[in-house]
PDB file of C-alpha atoms in Angstrom:
ATOM      1  CA  MET A   1       0.000   0.000   0.000  1.00  0.00           C
ATOM      2  CA  ALA A   2       2.003   2.997  -1.271  1.00  0.00           C
ATOM      3  CA  ILE A   3       0.570   5.834   0.802  1.00  0.00           C
ATOM      4  CA  SER A   4       3.688   7.777  -0.152  1.00  0.00           C
ATOM      5  CA  GLY A   5       2.268   7.899  -3.669  1.00  0.00           C
ATOM      6  CA  LEU A   6      -0.930   9.507  -2.360  1.00  0.00           C
ATOM      7  CA  VAL A   7       1.020  12.249  -0.651  1.00  0.00           C
ATOM      8  CA  ALA A   8       3.365  12.824  -3.597  1.00  0.00           C
ATOM      9  CA  GLU A   9       0.974  12.894  -6.544  1.00  0.00           C
ATOM     10  CA  GLU A  10      -2.193  14.422  -5.032  1.00  0.00           C
ATOM     11  CA  THR A  11      -4.292  11.765  -6.812  1.00  0.00           C
ATOM     12  CA  ASP A  12      -4.075  12.936 -10.416  1.00  0.00           C
ATOM     13  CA  GLU A  13      -6.338  15.878  -9.652  1.00  0.00           C
ATOM     14  CA  ALA A  14      -6.866  16.880 -13.274  1.00  0.00           C
ATOM     15  CA  ASP A  15      -8.313  13.467 -14.176  1.00  0.00           C
ATOM     16  CA  GLU A  16     -10.493  13.426 -11.071  1.00  0.00           C
ATOM     17  CA  THR A  17     -11.795  16.928 -11.862  1.00  0.00           C
ATOM     18  CA  ASP A  18     -12.785  15.767 -15.344  1.00  0.00           C
ATOM     19  CA  GLN A  19     -14.606  12.757 -13.871  1.00  0.00           C
ATOM     20  CA  VAL A  20     -16.492  14.966 -11.402  1.00  0.00           C
ATOM     21  CA  LEU A  21     -17.516  17.442 -14.112  1.00  0.00           C
ATOM     22  CA  ASP A  22     -18.576  14.650 -16.480  1.00  0.00           C
ATOM     23  CA  ALA A  23     -20.957  13.336 -13.821  1.00  0.00           C
ATOM     24  CA  VAL A  24     -22.724  16.691 -13.344  1.00  0.00           C
ATOM     25  CA  GLY A  25     -24.841  16.450 -16.527  1.00  0.00           C
ATOM     26  CA  PRO A  26     -26.562  13.135 -15.716  1.00  0.00           C
ATOM     27  CA  ARG A  27     -27.111  14.342 -12.155  1.00  0.00           C
ATOM     28  CA  LEU A  28     -28.784  17.547 -13.382  1.00  0.00           C
ATOM     29  CA  ARG A  29     -31.041  15.598 -15.732  1.00  0.00           C
ATOM     30  CA  ALA A  30     -32.037  13.169 -12.962  1.00  0.00           C
ATOM     31  CA  LEU A  31     -32.855  16.029 -10.568  1.00  0.00           C
ATOM     32  CA  ARG A  32     -34.969  17.818 -13.180  1.00  0.00           C
ATOM     33  CA  LYS A  33     -36.939  14.691 -14.087  1.00  0.00           C
ATOM     34  CA  ARG A  34     -37.406  13.773 -10.431  1.00  0.00           C
ATOM     35  CA  ARG A  35     -39.080  17.135  -9.891  1.00  0.00           C
ATOM     36  CA  GLY A  36     -41.192  16.778 -13.028  1.00  0.00           C
ATOM     37  CA  LEU A  37     -39.782  19.902 -14.696  1.00  0.00           C
ATOM     38  CA  THR A  38     -39.213  20.584 -18.380  1.00  0.00           C
ATOM     39  CA  LEU A  39     -36.189  22.398 -19.770  1.00  0.00           C
ATOM     40  CA  ALA A  40     -38.447  25.331 -20.559  1.00  0.00           C
ATOM     41  CA  GLU A  41     -39.628  25.546 -16.949  1.00  0.00           C
ATOM     42  CA  VAL A  42     -36.071  25.348 -15.597  1.00  0.00           C
ATOM     43  CA  SER A  43     -35.012  27.991 -18.112  1.00  0.00           C
ATOM     44  CA  ALA A  44     -37.796  30.347 -16.985  1.00  0.00           C
ATOM     45  CA  ALA A  45     -36.927  29.820 -13.316  1.00  0.00           C
ATOM     46  CA  THR A  46     -33.152  30.254 -13.632  1.00  0.00           C
ATOM     47  CA  GLY A  47     -32.735  32.616 -16.578  1.00  0.00           C
ATOM     48  CA  THR A  48     -30.499  30.089 -18.354  1.00  0.00           C
ATOM     49  CA  SER A  49     -31.369  29.309 -21.960  1.00  0.00           C
ATOM     50  CA  GLU A  50     -32.895  25.947 -22.846  1.00  0.00           C
ATOM     51  CA  SER A  51     -30.025  25.186 -25.232  1.00  0.00           C
ATOM     52  CA  THR A  52     -27.436  25.812 -22.486  1.00  0.00           C
ATOM     53  CA  LEU A  53     -29.366  23.613 -20.054  1.00  0.00           C
ATOM     54  CA  SER A  54     -29.639  20.859 -22.657  1.00  0.00           C
ATOM     55  CA  ARG A  55     -25.905  20.989 -23.346  1.00  0.00           C
ATOM     56  CA  LEU A  56     -25.172  20.952 -19.604  1.00  0.00           C
ATOM     57  CA  GLU A  57     -27.223  17.800 -19.156  1.00  0.00           C
ATOM     58  CA  SER A  58     -25.688  16.077 -22.184  1.00  0.00           C
ATOM     59  CA  GLY A  59     -22.120  17.003 -21.259  1.00  0.00           C
ATOM     60  CA  GLY A  60     -21.697  19.331 -24.226  1.00  0.00           C
ATOM     61  CA  ARG A  61     -21.248  22.347 -21.945  1.00  0.00           C
ATOM     62  CA  ARG A  62     -18.835  22.481 -19.012  1.00  0.00           C
ATOM     63  CA  PRO A  63     -20.602  23.424 -15.762  1.00  0.00           C
ATOM     64  CA  THR A  64     -19.529  26.661 -14.124  1.00  0.00           C
ATOM     65  CA  LEU A  65     -20.356  28.156 -10.742  1.00  0.00           C
ATOM     66  CA  GLU A  66     -22.484  30.818 -12.450  1.00  0.00           C
ATOM     67  CA  LEU A  67     -24.605  28.130 -14.126  1.00  0.00           C
ATOM     68  CA  LEU A  68     -24.802  25.716 -11.194  1.00  0.00           C
ATOM     69  CA  LEU A  69     -25.776  28.119  -8.381  1.00  0.00           C
ATOM     70  CA  PRO A  70     -29.273  28.936  -9.684  1.00  0.00           C
ATOM     71  CA  LEU A  71     -29.849  25.247 -10.485  1.00  0.00           C
ATOM     72  CA  ALA A  72     -28.823  24.226  -6.965  1.00  0.00           C
ATOM     73  CA  ARG A  73     -31.288  26.780  -5.550  1.00  0.00           C
ATOM     74  CA  LEU A  74     -34.075  25.619  -7.855  1.00  0.00           C
ATOM     75  CA  TYR A  75     -33.600  21.923  -7.081  1.00  0.00           C
ATOM     76  CA  GLY A  76     -33.079  22.596  -3.379  1.00  0.00           C
ATOM     77  CA  VAL A  77     -29.754  20.773  -3.066  1.00  0.00           C
ATOM     78  CA  PRO A  78     -26.361  21.938  -1.769  1.00  0.00           C
ATOM     79  CA  LEU A  79     -23.851  22.804  -4.479  1.00  0.00           C
ATOM     80  CA  ASP A  80     -21.437  20.098  -3.302  1.00  0.00           C
ATOM     81  CA  GLU A  81     -24.197  17.497  -3.726  1.00  0.00           C
ATOM     82  CA  LEU A  82     -24.880  18.786  -7.233  1.00  0.00           C
ATOM     83  CA  VAL A  83     -21.279  18.112  -8.266  1.00  0.00           C
ATOM     84  CA  GLY A  84     -20.978  14.940  -6.200  1.00  0.00           C
ATOM     85  CA  ALA A  85     -18.411  16.235  -3.711  1.00  0.00           C
ATOM     86  CA  PRO A  86     -18.358  13.939  -0.639  1.00  0.00           C
ATOM     87  CA  ARG A  87     -18.846  15.454   2.790  1.00  0.00           C
ATOM     88  CA  THR A  88     -15.693  14.133   4.393  1.00  0.00           C
ATOM     89  CA  GLY A  89     -12.808  15.559   6.358  1.00  0.00           C
ATOM     90  CA  ASP A  90     -13.128  19.184   7.419  1.00  0.00           C
ATOM     91  CA  PRO A  91     -16.769  20.105   6.695  1.00  0.00           C
ATOM     92  CA  ARG A  92     -15.595  23.422   5.261  1.00  0.00           C
ATOM     93  CA  ILE A  93     -13.279  21.700   2.771  1.00  0.00           C
ATOM     94  CA  HIS A  94     -14.945  18.463   1.535  1.00  0.00           C
ATOM     95  CA  LEU A  95     -11.842  16.444   0.677  1.00  0.00           C
ATOM     96  CA  ARG A  96     -12.160  13.869  -2.121  1.00  0.00           C
ATOM     97  CA  PRO A  97     -11.693  10.130  -1.605  1.00  0.00           C
ATOM     98  CA  ILE A  98      -8.740   8.533  -3.392  1.00  0.00           C
ATOM     99  CA  HIS A  99      -9.011   5.040  -4.883  1.00  0.00           C
ATOM    100  CA  ARG A 100      -5.795   2.989  -4.999  1.00  0.00           C
ATOM    101  CA  HIS A 101      -5.098  -0.751  -5.175  1.00  0.00           C
ATOM    102  CA  GLY A 102      -8.769  -1.597  -4.601  1.00  0.00           C
ATOM    103  CA  MET A 103      -8.907   0.498  -1.415  1.00  0.00           C
ATOM    104  CA  THR A 104     -10.396   3.914  -0.662  1.00  0.00           C
ATOM    105  CA  PHE A 105      -8.422   6.591   1.167  1.00  0.00           C
ATOM    106  CA  VAL A 106     -10.269   9.615   2.545  1.00  0.00           C
ATOM    107  CA  PRO A 107      -7.849  12.477   3.332  1.00  0.00           C
ATOM    108  CA  LEU A 108      -8.482  13.992   6.746  1.00  0.00           C
ATOM    109  CA  SER A 109      -5.803  16.686   6.621  1.00  0.00           C
ATOM    110  CA  ARG A 110      -4.357  19.164   4.129  1.00  0.00           C
ATOM    111  CA  ARG A 111      -0.999  20.014   5.685  1.00  0.00           C
ATOM    112  CA  ALA A 112       1.733  20.726   3.163  1.00  0.00           C
ATOM    113  CA  GLY A 113       4.194  18.661   5.196  1.00  0.00           C
ATOM    114  CA  GLY A 114       4.471  16.539   8.300  1.00  0.00           C
ATOM    115  CA  VAL A 115       2.161  13.735   9.322  1.00  0.00           C
ATOM    116  CA  GLN A 116      -0.748  13.086   6.928  1.00  0.00           C
ATOM    117  CA  ALA A 117      -4.063  11.614   8.167  1.00  0.00           C
ATOM    118  CA  PHE A 118      -6.325   9.284   6.172  1.00  0.00           C
ATOM    119  CA  LYS A 119      -9.351   7.114   6.729  1.00  0.00           C
ATOM    120  CA  MET A 120      -8.707   3.864   4.857  1.00  0.00           C
ATOM    121  CA  LEU A 121     -11.517   1.561   3.697  1.00  0.00           C
ATOM    122  CA  ILE A 122     -10.741  -1.972   2.517  1.00  0.00           C
ATOM    123  CA  PRO A 123     -13.739  -3.599   0.792  1.00  0.00           C
ATOM    124  CA  GLY A 124     -14.862  -7.126   1.577  1.00  0.00           C
ATOM    125  CA  ARG A 125     -14.039  -9.843  -0.933  1.00  0.00           C
ATOM    126  CA  PRO A 126     -15.087 -13.491  -1.307  1.00  0.00           C
ATOM    127  CA  GLU A 127     -11.536 -14.743  -1.929  1.00  0.00           C
ATOM    128  CA  PRO A 128      -8.456 -13.697   0.077  1.00  0.00           C
ATOM    129  CA  ALA A 129      -6.159 -11.312  -1.756  1.00  0.00           C
ATOM    130  CA  GLU A 130      -2.627 -12.362  -2.602  1.00  0.00           C
ATOM    131  CA  PRO A 131      -0.288 -10.166  -0.492  1.00  0.00           C
ATOM    132  CA  THR A 132       1.916  -7.827  -2.529  1.00  0.00           C
ATOM    133  CA  PRO A 133       4.253  -6.210   0.026  1.00  0.00           C
ATOM    134  CA  GLN A 134       5.717  -2.814  -0.852  1.00  0.00           C
ATOM    135  CA  SER A 135       8.284  -0.577   0.777  1.00  0.00           C
ATOM    136  CA  HIS A 136       8.909   3.176   0.646  1.00  0.00           C
ATOM    137  CA  ASP A 137      10.184   6.020   2.799  1.00  0.00           C
ATOM    138  CA  GLY A 138       8.118   7.003   5.803  1.00  0.00           C
ATOM    139  CA  TYR A 139       6.552   5.827   9.033  1.00  0.00           C
ATOM    140  CA  GLU A 140       2.966   4.621   9.462  1.00  0.00           C
ATOM    141  CA  TRP A 141       0.496   4.272  12.327  1.00  0.00           C
ATOM    142  CA  VAL A 142      -2.715   2.264  11.754  1.00  0.00           C
ATOM    143  CA  TYR A 143      -5.752   2.040  14.055  1.00  0.00           C
ATOM    144  CA  VAL A 144      -8.578  -0.400  13.255  1.00  0.00           C
ATOM    145  CA  LEU A 145     -12.073   1.066  13.592  1.00  0.00           C
ATOM    146  CA  ASN A 146     -14.067  -1.893  12.255  1.00  0.00           C
ATOM    147  CA  GLY A 147     -13.337  -5.339  10.853  1.00  0.00           C
ATOM    148  CA  ARG A 148     -10.284  -7.564  10.989  1.00  0.00           C
ATOM    149  CA  LEU A 149      -7.112  -6.261   9.364  1.00  0.00           C
ATOM    150  CA  ARG A 150      -4.323  -8.512   8.158  1.00  0.00           C
ATOM    151  CA  LEU A 151      -0.984  -6.709   8.373  1.00  0.00           C
ATOM    152  CA  LEU A 152       2.286  -8.042   6.976  1.00  0.00           C
ATOM    153  CA  VAL A 153       5.420  -6.170   8.062  1.00  0.00           C
ATOM    154  CA  GLY A 154       8.763  -7.730   7.256  1.00  0.00           C
ATOM    155  CA  ASP A 155       8.516 -11.346   8.394  1.00  0.00           C
ATOM    156  CA  ARG A 156       5.580 -10.691  10.763  1.00  0.00           C
ATOM    157  CA  ASP A 157       2.013 -11.677   9.838  1.00  0.00           C
ATOM    158  CA  LEU A 158      -0.515 -10.045  12.201  1.00  0.00           C
ATOM    159  CA  VAL A 159      -4.299  -9.794  12.533  1.00  0.00           C
ATOM    160  CA  LEU A 160      -5.618  -6.610  14.167  1.00  0.00           C
ATOM    161  CA  THR A 161      -9.210  -6.248  15.350  1.00  0.00           C
ATOM    162  CA  ALA A 162     -11.275  -3.157  16.179  1.00  0.00           C
ATOM    163  CA  GLY A 163      -9.531  -1.032  18.810  1.00  0.00           C
ATOM    164  CA  GLU A 164      -6.041  -2.334  18.048  1.00  0.00           C
ATOM    165  CA  ALA A 165      -3.228  -0.311  16.485  1.00  0.00           C
ATOM    166  CA  ALA A 166       0.153  -0.901  14.909  1.00  0.00           C
ATOM    167  CA  GLU A 167       3.053   1.305  13.859  1.00  0.00           C
ATOM    168  CA  PHE A 168       5.952   0.491  11.577  1.00  0.00           C
ATOM    169  CA  ASP A 169       8.724   1.843   9.396  1.00  0.00           C
ATOM    170  CA  THR A 170       7.459   1.710   5.823  1.00  0.00           C
ATOM    171  CA  ALA A 171      10.984   0.983   4.577  1.00  0.00           C
ATOM    172  CA  LEU A 172      10.120  -2.583   5.632  1.00  0.00           C
ATOM    173  CA  PRO A 173       8.086  -4.536   3.040  1.00  0.00           C
ATOM    174  CA  HIS A 174       4.470  -4.287   4.203  1.00  0.00           C
ATOM    175  CA  TRP A 175       0.912  -5.073   3.078  1.00  0.00           C
ATOM    176  CA  LEU A 176      -2.588  -4.487   4.469  1.00  0.00           C
ATOM    177  CA  GLY A 177      -5.767  -6.378   3.611  1.00  0.00           C
ATOM    178  CA  THR A 178      -8.877  -7.978   5.024  1.00  0.00           C
ATOM    179  CA  ALA A 179      -8.159 -10.915   7.332  1.00  0.00           C
ATOM    180  CA  ASP A 180     -11.486 -12.723   6.947  1.00  0.00           C
ATOM    181  CA  GLY A 181     -13.010 -11.406   3.721  1.00  0.00           C
ATOM    182  CA  GLY A 182     -15.077  -8.730   5.501  1.00  0.00           C
ATOM    183  CA  PRO A 183     -14.673  -4.986   5.022  1.00  0.00           C
ATOM    184  CA  VAL A 184     -12.133  -3.142   7.146  1.00  0.00           C
ATOM    185  CA  GLU A 185     -12.179   0.498   8.256  1.00  0.00           C
ATOM    186  CA  THR A 186      -9.026   2.100   9.678  1.00  0.00           C
ATOM    187  CA  LEU A 187      -7.429   5.405  10.556  1.00  0.00           C
ATOM    188  CA  VAL A 188      -3.930   5.941   9.172  1.00  0.00           C
ATOM    189  CA  LEU A 189      -1.276   8.482  10.157  1.00  0.00           C
ATOM    190  CA  PHE A 190       1.606   8.607   7.694  1.00  0.00           C
ATOM    191  CA  GLY A 191       4.849  10.544   8.054  1.00  0.00           C
ATOM    192  CA  PRO A 192       6.453  10.708   4.589  1.00  0.00           C
ATOM    193  CA  GLN A 193       9.790  11.774   6.064  1.00  0.00           C
ATOM    194  CA  GLY A 194       9.631   9.312   8.935  1.00  0.00           C
ATOM    195  CA  GLU A 195       7.666  11.588  11.280  1.00  0.00           C
ATOM    196  CA  ARG A 196       5.899   9.701  14.077  1.00  0.00           C
ATOM    197  CA  ALA A 197       2.782  10.275  16.146  1.00  0.00           C
ATOM    198  CA  HIS A 198       3.845  10.958  19.739  1.00  0.00           C
ATOM    199  CA  VAL A 199       1.670  10.167  22.752  1.00  0.00           C
ATOM    200  CA  ARG A 200       2.123  13.024  25.226  1.00  0.00           C
ATOM    201  CA  ALA A 201      -0.249  11.874  27.971  1.00  0.00           C
ATOM    202  CA  ARG A 202      -1.626   8.530  29.093  1.00  0.00           C
ATOM    203  CA  PRO A 203      -4.590   7.834  31.404  1.00  0.00           C
ATOM    204  CA  ALA A 204      -3.762   6.888  34.984  1.00  0.00           C
ATOM    205  CA  ARG A 205      -3.937   3.160  35.664  1.00  0.00           C
TER     206      ARG A 205
END
């Protein structure tokens, strides 16, 4: 699991932007039909020409903020829902999920450097995956929220359950996957330059 690649490449943002914009047209058409409106009625309500609305819905016209705001008001949906932006991370930012190696990473921080935070989702699968250990610079801390996580680090083969955590140097060959075929949900802290999470206080025994 090359989290270092997530930090370094910022998820091919141009391609992801194109995918988000391409999905706006079908979403606009579905919202209009769900509300039983014609293009003429939407045009009269928003001041946008029927031809522009038609091209927006078919993907022939790129959506802009100026075009989408009156449509969002008319359909009664938030703008981020109109463009399919997930409500994750800081609610004022809406960070996009990243899909890598069959897993989903939801960024929880936007720091330029230092420790990066992710929520990692591993889908369930009927057959166990073949481990493909990788190594890269950095240091990683993983906490299991739900499910059973199989973690390979060097020559160690571990199973972590909800509430358990592990930390390791990512220069060691490592791999994460589902231990029993069920989905797994984790929190990940990753220091690309080897930064670690430090516990400054512990509860009294």
